[in-house]
Structure formats: structure tokens, C-alpha cells
């Protein structure tokens, strides 16, 4: 009889703990919106022989994450079209400008850790090039599909507010054409290092 009572108490305690954990998880809410300042540093590799490159710059970034479970989330990364100078080292410097818009969709795994929440992610990037101003007869593909990798951490500041540190490697490239023929491929392939704030609801 005594053993049965102890077993019942243990079951009640276990249920209470499980219920409390579920409520804590649910109280966080499935949505997390972040705003970041991101330094975009391009790899600038090309096979044209022109030594093509674009300038590095700091850009604004907003992302929206949805948590399917406590640990698994999807993140949509957004920004506005970014203008870059295009340079060719073999031609003495700047040869034009372009804009690119690079949204990414990533699937993330968030780890359980005391005091902070690290995560890793992988997904797909689509980049659209626009407002391309290059010398006459020179052009590039307007679209690029590539992979995206991510590692970061959310540090809770309050119940809903987090400090976010994030690093992404995004694979972006475009074929370059001269006189209607393919001259090579320009790989932007930037590393993006960001810091910002997030709100969970």
C-alpha cells in the first residue's frame, strides 16, 4: 500500500513537471522576429580573368522564424535591394554598379543550453540582380540559386526579448557574358556576420 502511494505521488509529480515544461514552451510562442545589422563580406571569385569584385558593406536584415517544435524552426531572411560597385582589377577599377536582393529560407535546429540558445541552420538562397550597369556588351544572369549555411545564438534578455549573434555563408553566383558569349562565372559567395535583437511571441 505504501509503495502504491509513493508510486502515485511520483506519477503526479512527473505529470506536473511535464505539464510545467509544456506550458513554459507554449508560453514562449512559436514566432520569433529579429532585426539585425549585418556585415556582408564577399568572396569575390571569378573565372573571367577580369578580377571581378563587389564592395563589402553593412546592410539591414529582418528575419521571421516559426518554431514547429521546441528545437526545430524555419527562418525566412529578408532585406532590401543592395547596391554594389562592380570592379575589375585588370581594367583598373570600377566598371559599373548593380543591385541584388538575396532572400534565404533555412531550416534550423535550436539546442538546449542554460542561459543561451545556440542554433545551426541550412537552406536555400535565391538572389535577384537588378539595375545592372556595366560596360556595353557586358551582362550577367539576373537570377542565382544556391545553398545557405548558418550558425548563431540567441541570448535571452527578458521573457520575450533576445540578443542575437548570427553568421551565414550564402552561395551566390552569376554567369558573365561579353558580346553574347559566356566569359565565365562570378562567385559572390558572401559571409554575413550579424548582430541584432529578436522578439519571441
PDB file of C-alpha atoms in Angstrom:
ATOM      1  CA  UNK A   1       0.000   0.000   0.000  1.00  0.00           C
ATOM      2  CA  UNK A   2       2.787   2.352   0.959  1.00  0.00           C
ATOM      3  CA  UNK A   3       4.603   1.564  -2.291  1.00  0.00           C
ATOM      4  CA  UNK A   4       1.436   2.295  -4.269  1.00  0.00           C
ATOM      5  CA  UNK A   5       1.100   5.700  -2.608  1.00  0.00           C
ATOM      6  CA  UNK A   6       4.731   6.524  -3.380  1.00  0.00           C
ATOM      7  CA  UNK A   7       4.215   5.430  -6.986  1.00  0.00           C
ATOM      8  CA  UNK A   8       1.112   7.574  -7.292  1.00  0.00           C
ATOM      9  CA  UNK A   9       2.946  10.596  -5.847  1.00  0.00           C
ATOM     10  CA  UNK A  10       5.826  10.053  -8.266  1.00  0.00           C
ATOM     11  CA  UNK A  11       3.414   9.881 -11.208  1.00  0.00           C
ATOM     12  CA  UNK A  12       1.632  13.045 -10.089  1.00  0.00           C
ATOM     13  CA  UNK A  13       4.975  14.852  -9.722  1.00  0.00           C
ATOM     14  CA  UNK A  14       6.144  13.665 -13.148  1.00  0.00           C
ATOM     15  CA  UNK A  15       2.904  14.836 -14.758  1.00  0.00           C
ATOM     16  CA  UNK A  16       3.187  18.212 -13.039  1.00  0.00           C
ATOM     17  CA  UNK A  17       6.760  18.654 -14.261  1.00  0.00           C
ATOM     18  CA  UNK A  18       5.828  17.643 -17.801  1.00  0.00           C
ATOM     19  CA  UNK A  19       2.845  19.983 -17.768  1.00  0.00           C
ATOM     20  CA  UNK A  20       5.006  22.820 -16.469  1.00  0.00           C
ATOM     21  CA  UNK A  21       7.616  22.242 -19.182  1.00  0.00           C
ATOM     22  CA  UNK A  22       4.912  22.181 -21.861  1.00  0.00           C
ATOM     23  CA  UNK A  23       3.363  25.387 -20.549  1.00  0.00           C
ATOM     24  CA  UNK A  24       6.790  27.064 -20.436  1.00  0.00           C
ATOM     25  CA  UNK A  25       7.430  26.035 -24.029  1.00  0.00           C
ATOM     26  CA  UNK A  26       3.998  27.193 -25.156  1.00  0.00           C
ATOM     27  CA  UNK A  27       4.357  30.493 -23.282  1.00  0.00           C
ATOM     28  CA  UNK A  28       7.339  31.399 -25.481  1.00  0.00           C
ATOM     29  CA  UNK A  29       5.129  31.377 -28.565  1.00  0.00           C
ATOM     30  CA  UNK A  30       6.028  29.893 -31.964  1.00  0.00           C
ATOM     31  CA  UNK A  31       7.118  33.149 -33.657  1.00  0.00           C
ATOM     32  CA  UNK A  32      10.469  34.944 -33.400  1.00  0.00           C
ATOM     33  CA  UNK A  33      11.134  38.165 -35.315  1.00  0.00           C
ATOM     34  CA  UNK A  34      14.656  39.592 -35.420  1.00  0.00           C
ATOM     35  CA  UNK A  35      16.239  42.768 -36.792  1.00  0.00           C
ATOM     36  CA  UNK A  36      19.975  42.667 -37.455  1.00  0.00           C
ATOM     37  CA  UNK A  37      22.819  44.823 -38.730  1.00  0.00           C
ATOM     38  CA  UNK A  38      24.861  42.549 -40.998  1.00  0.00           C
ATOM     39  CA  UNK A  39      28.340  42.926 -42.442  1.00  0.00           C
ATOM     40  CA  UNK A  40      28.410  41.416 -45.943  1.00  0.00           C
ATOM     41  CA  UNK A  41      31.916  40.304 -46.974  1.00  0.00           C
ATOM     42  CA  UNK A  42      32.095  38.760 -50.451  1.00  0.00           C
ATOM     43  CA  UNK A  43      34.473  36.006 -51.565  1.00  0.00           C
ATOM     44  CA  UNK A  44      34.832  37.707 -54.989  1.00  0.00           C
ATOM     45  CA  UNK A  45      35.984  34.776 -57.116  1.00  0.00           C
ATOM     46  CA  UNK A  46      35.584  34.665 -60.885  1.00  0.00           C
ATOM     47  CA  UNK A  47      36.692  32.678 -63.905  1.00  0.00           C
ATOM     48  CA  UNK A  48      36.530  35.543 -66.408  1.00  0.00           C
ATOM     49  CA  UNK A  49      40.128  36.651 -65.935  1.00  0.00           C
ATOM     50  CA  UNK A  50      38.924  40.190 -65.171  1.00  0.00           C
ATOM     51  CA  UNK A  51      39.399  40.029 -61.399  1.00  0.00           C
ATOM     52  CA  UNK A  52      35.786  40.969 -60.696  1.00  0.00           C
ATOM     53  CA  UNK A  53      34.689  42.056 -57.229  1.00  0.00           C
ATOM     54  CA  UNK A  54      31.953  43.927 -55.396  1.00  0.00           C
ATOM     55  CA  UNK A  55      32.411  46.081 -52.311  1.00  0.00           C
ATOM     56  CA  UNK A  56      31.724  44.864 -48.778  1.00  0.00           C
ATOM     57  CA  UNK A  57      29.062  46.746 -46.835  1.00  0.00           C
ATOM     58  CA  UNK A  58      26.846  46.736 -43.757  1.00  0.00           C
ATOM     59  CA  UNK A  59      23.203  46.027 -44.575  1.00  0.00           C
ATOM     60  CA  UNK A  60      19.919  45.864 -42.627  1.00  0.00           C
ATOM     61  CA  UNK A  61      18.302  42.449 -42.276  1.00  0.00           C
ATOM     62  CA  UNK A  62      14.974  41.211 -40.908  1.00  0.00           C
ATOM     63  CA  UNK A  63      14.098  37.582 -40.359  1.00  0.00           C
ATOM     64  CA  UNK A  64      10.964  35.743 -39.287  1.00  0.00           C
ATOM     65  CA  UNK A  65      11.223  32.325 -37.615  1.00  0.00           C
ATOM     66  CA  UNK A  66       8.472  29.832 -36.853  1.00  0.00           C
ATOM     67  CA  UNK A  67       9.073  27.059 -34.308  1.00  0.00           C
ATOM     68  CA  UNK A  68       7.419  23.784 -35.272  1.00  0.00           C
ATOM     69  CA  UNK A  69       8.741  22.231 -32.053  1.00  0.00           C
ATOM     70  CA  UNK A  70      10.903  23.418 -29.167  1.00  0.00           C
ATOM     71  CA  UNK A  71      14.061  22.713 -31.181  1.00  0.00           C
ATOM     72  CA  UNK A  72      13.088  22.869 -34.873  1.00  0.00           C
ATOM     73  CA  UNK A  73      12.293  26.126 -36.671  1.00  0.00           C
ATOM     74  CA  UNK A  74      12.208  27.618 -40.153  1.00  0.00           C
ATOM     75  CA  UNK A  75      13.662  31.078 -40.770  1.00  0.00           C
ATOM     76  CA  UNK A  76      12.946  33.439 -43.672  1.00  0.00           C
ATOM     77  CA  UNK A  77      15.698  36.055 -44.063  1.00  0.00           C
ATOM     78  CA  UNK A  78      14.779  39.315 -45.800  1.00  0.00           C
ATOM     79  CA  UNK A  79      16.437  42.598 -46.708  1.00  0.00           C
ATOM     80  CA  UNK A  80      16.046  45.345 -49.318  1.00  0.00           C
ATOM     81  CA  UNK A  81      17.881  45.504 -52.686  1.00  0.00           C
ATOM     82  CA  UNK A  82      21.533  46.317 -52.025  1.00  0.00           C
ATOM     83  CA  UNK A  83      23.608  48.464 -54.391  1.00  0.00           C
ATOM     84  CA  UNK A  84      27.237  47.494 -55.019  1.00  0.00           C
ATOM     85  CA  UNK A  85      30.095  48.856 -57.090  1.00  0.00           C
ATOM     86  CA  UNK A  86      31.499  46.339 -59.549  1.00  0.00           C
ATOM     87  CA  UNK A  87      35.258  46.425 -60.027  1.00  0.00           C
ATOM     88  CA  UNK A  88      37.643  44.670 -62.403  1.00  0.00           C
ATOM     89  CA  UNK A  89      41.257  44.668 -61.242  1.00  0.00           C
ATOM     90  CA  UNK A  90      42.587  44.025 -64.746  1.00  0.00           C
ATOM     91  CA  UNK A  91      40.721  47.078 -66.078  1.00  0.00           C
ATOM     92  CA  UNK A  92      41.916  49.453 -63.382  1.00  0.00           C
ATOM     93  CA  UNK A  93      38.960  49.670 -61.006  1.00  0.00           C
ATOM     94  CA  UNK A  94      35.233  50.396 -61.029  1.00  0.00           C
ATOM     95  CA  UNK A  95      33.395  49.324 -64.198  1.00  0.00           C
ATOM     96  CA  UNK A  96      29.784  49.669 -63.069  1.00  0.00           C
ATOM     97  CA  UNK A  97      27.114  49.017 -60.425  1.00  0.00           C
ATOM     98  CA  UNK A  98      24.356  46.544 -59.679  1.00  0.00           C
ATOM     99  CA  UNK A  99      21.727  45.765 -57.076  1.00  0.00           C
ATOM    100  CA  UNK A 100      20.935  42.386 -55.595  1.00  0.00           C
ATOM    101  CA  UNK A 101      18.103  41.066 -53.413  1.00  0.00           C
ATOM    102  CA  UNK A 102      19.053  37.805 -51.614  1.00  0.00           C
ATOM    103  CA  UNK A 103      16.224  36.276 -49.520  1.00  0.00           C
ATOM    104  CA  UNK A 104      17.020  32.919 -47.870  1.00  0.00           C
ATOM    105  CA  UNK A 105      14.903  30.183 -46.294  1.00  0.00           C
ATOM    106  CA  UNK A 106      16.613  27.972 -43.700  1.00  0.00           C
ATOM    107  CA  UNK A 107      15.635  25.030 -41.516  1.00  0.00           C
ATOM    108  CA  UNK A 108      17.178  25.335 -38.046  1.00  0.00           C
ATOM    109  CA  UNK A 109      17.898  23.175 -35.030  1.00  0.00           C
ATOM    110  CA  UNK A 110      17.982  25.029 -31.696  1.00  0.00           C
ATOM    111  CA  UNK A 111      19.960  23.394 -28.892  1.00  0.00           C
ATOM    112  CA  UNK A 112      19.015  23.391 -25.219  1.00  0.00           C
ATOM    113  CA  UNK A 113      21.623  25.198 -23.130  1.00  0.00           C
ATOM    114  CA  UNK A 114      21.469  27.126 -19.835  1.00  0.00           C
ATOM    115  CA  UNK A 115      21.444  30.895 -20.315  1.00  0.00           C
ATOM    116  CA  UNK A 116      21.635  30.912 -24.116  1.00  0.00           C
ATOM    117  CA  UNK A 117      20.195  29.115 -27.146  1.00  0.00           C
ATOM    118  CA  UNK A 118      22.656  28.197 -29.917  1.00  0.00           C
ATOM    119  CA  UNK A 119      21.386  27.014 -33.285  1.00  0.00           C
ATOM    120  CA  UNK A 120      22.533  25.784 -36.681  1.00  0.00           C
ATOM    121  CA  UNK A 121      20.704  26.068 -39.982  1.00  0.00           C
ATOM    122  CA  UNK A 122      20.847  25.108 -43.633  1.00  0.00           C
ATOM    123  CA  UNK A 123      18.683  26.035 -46.567  1.00  0.00           C
ATOM    124  CA  UNK A 124      18.282  27.761 -49.902  1.00  0.00           C
ATOM    125  CA  UNK A 125      19.085  31.241 -51.182  1.00  0.00           C
ATOM    126  CA  UNK A 126      17.578  32.985 -54.200  1.00  0.00           C
ATOM    127  CA  UNK A 127      19.243  36.170 -55.426  1.00  0.00           C
ATOM    128  CA  UNK A 128      17.797  38.537 -57.994  1.00  0.00           C
ATOM    129  CA  UNK A 129      20.164  41.006 -59.700  1.00  0.00           C
ATOM    130  CA  UNK A 130      18.693  44.286 -60.936  1.00  0.00           C
ATOM    131  CA  UNK A 131      19.751  47.774 -62.041  1.00  0.00           C
ATOM    132  CA  UNK A 132      22.836  46.265 -63.678  1.00  0.00           C
ATOM    133  CA  UNK A 133      25.015  48.982 -65.216  1.00  0.00           C
ATOM    134  CA  UNK A 134      28.105  47.514 -66.884  1.00  0.00           C
ATOM    135  CA  UNK A 135      30.128  48.413 -69.998  1.00  0.00           C
ATOM    136  CA  UNK A 136      28.353  47.985 -73.341  1.00  0.00           C
ATOM    137  CA  UNK A 137      28.221  44.355 -74.418  1.00  0.00           C
ATOM    138  CA  UNK A 138      28.773  43.013 -70.893  1.00  0.00           C
ATOM    139  CA  UNK A 139      25.948  41.374 -68.951  1.00  0.00           C
ATOM    140  CA  UNK A 140      25.181  38.865 -66.198  1.00  0.00           C
ATOM    141  CA  UNK A 141      22.493  36.337 -65.358  1.00  0.00           C
ATOM    142  CA  UNK A 142      19.739  38.045 -63.400  1.00  0.00           C
ATOM    143  CA  UNK A 143      18.979  35.076 -61.082  1.00  0.00           C
ATOM    144  CA  UNK A 144      21.022  32.849 -58.788  1.00  0.00           C
ATOM    145  CA  UNK A 145      20.028  29.794 -56.730  1.00  0.00           C
ATOM    146  CA  UNK A 146      22.399  28.434 -54.089  1.00  0.00           C
ATOM    147  CA  UNK A 147      22.765  26.964 -50.635  1.00  0.00           C
ATOM    148  CA  UNK A 148      22.914  28.801 -47.324  1.00  0.00           C
ATOM    149  CA  UNK A 149      24.540  27.690 -44.045  1.00  0.00           C
ATOM    150  CA  UNK A 150      24.097  29.299 -40.649  1.00  0.00           C
ATOM    151  CA  UNK A 151      25.256  29.219 -37.037  1.00  0.00           C
ATOM    152  CA  UNK A 152      24.114  31.557 -34.299  1.00  0.00           C
ATOM    153  CA  UNK A 153      22.949  32.085 -30.764  1.00  0.00           C
ATOM    154  CA  UNK A 154      20.024  33.806 -29.036  1.00  0.00           C
ATOM    155  CA  UNK A 155      20.779  35.209 -25.570  1.00  0.00           C
ATOM    156  CA  UNK A 156      17.618  35.934 -23.533  1.00  0.00           C
ATOM    157  CA  UNK A 157      17.420  39.490 -22.181  1.00  0.00           C
ATOM    158  CA  UNK A 158      13.866  39.198 -20.854  1.00  0.00           C
ATOM    159  CA  UNK A 159      10.846  36.915 -21.242  1.00  0.00           C
ATOM    160  CA  UNK A 160      10.366  37.841 -24.906  1.00  0.00           C
ATOM    161  CA  UNK A 161      13.496  39.780 -25.914  1.00  0.00           C
ATOM    162  CA  UNK A 162      16.760  38.181 -27.095  1.00  0.00           C
ATOM    163  CA  UNK A 163      20.166  39.391 -28.229  1.00  0.00           C
ATOM    164  CA  UNK A 164      21.121  37.602 -31.437  1.00  0.00           C
ATOM    165  CA  UNK A 165      24.541  36.840 -32.942  1.00  0.00           C
ATOM    166  CA  UNK A 166      24.484  35.148 -36.336  1.00  0.00           C
ATOM    167  CA  UNK A 167      26.902  34.033 -39.074  1.00  0.00           C
ATOM    168  CA  UNK A 168      25.798  32.841 -42.515  1.00  0.00           C
ATOM    169  CA  UNK A 169      27.616  31.582 -45.603  1.00  0.00           C
ATOM    170  CA  UNK A 170      25.497  32.150 -48.694  1.00  0.00           C
ATOM    171  CA  UNK A 171      26.345  30.797 -52.137  1.00  0.00           C
ATOM    172  CA  UNK A 172      25.591  33.373 -54.857  1.00  0.00           C
ATOM    173  CA  UNK A 173      26.974  33.338 -58.378  1.00  0.00           C
ATOM    174  CA  UNK A 174      26.228  34.726 -61.824  1.00  0.00           C
ATOM    175  CA  UNK A 175      27.396  33.854 -65.316  1.00  0.00           C
ATOM    176  CA  UNK A 176      29.089  36.797 -67.068  1.00  0.00           C
ATOM    177  CA  UNK A 177      28.556  37.412 -70.784  1.00  0.00           C
ATOM    178  CA  UNK A 178      30.593  39.514 -73.201  1.00  0.00           C
ATOM    179  CA  UNK A 179      29.438  40.057 -76.764  1.00  0.00           C
ATOM    180  CA  UNK A 180      26.693  37.485 -76.288  1.00  0.00           C
ATOM    181  CA  UNK A 181      29.092  34.677 -75.278  1.00  0.00           C
ATOM    182  CA  UNK A 182      29.728  33.356 -71.774  1.00  0.00           C
ATOM    183  CA  UNK A 183      33.001  34.784 -70.462  1.00  0.00           C
ATOM    184  CA  UNK A 184      32.983  32.985 -67.104  1.00  0.00           C
ATOM    185  CA  UNK A 185      31.290  32.890 -63.713  1.00  0.00           C
ATOM    186  CA  UNK A 186      31.469  35.440 -60.921  1.00  0.00           C
ATOM    187  CA  UNK A 187      31.036  33.982 -57.404  1.00  0.00           C
ATOM    188  CA  UNK A 188      29.954  36.439 -54.719  1.00  0.00           C
ATOM    189  CA  UNK A 189      29.581  33.720 -52.017  1.00  0.00           C
ATOM    190  CA  UNK A 190      29.466  36.174 -49.084  1.00  0.00           C
ATOM    191  CA  UNK A 191      29.921  35.591 -45.369  1.00  0.00           C
ATOM    192  CA  UNK A 192      27.365  37.599 -43.394  1.00  0.00           C
ATOM    193  CA  UNK A 193      28.072  38.391 -39.751  1.00  0.00           C
ATOM    194  CA  UNK A 194      25.144  39.938 -37.909  1.00  0.00           C
ATOM    195  CA  UNK A 195      24.085  41.255 -34.529  1.00  0.00           C
ATOM    196  CA  UNK A 196      20.592  42.279 -33.540  1.00  0.00           C
ATOM    197  CA  UNK A 197      17.556  41.904 -31.330  1.00  0.00           C
ATOM    198  CA  UNK A 198      14.709  39.420 -31.501  1.00  0.00           C
ATOM    199  CA  UNK A 199      11.193  39.266 -30.082  1.00  0.00           C
ATOM    200  CA  UNK A 200       9.507  35.919 -29.320  1.00  0.00           C
ATOM    201  CA  UNK A 201       5.692  35.746 -29.234  1.00  0.00           C
TER     202      UNK A 201
END
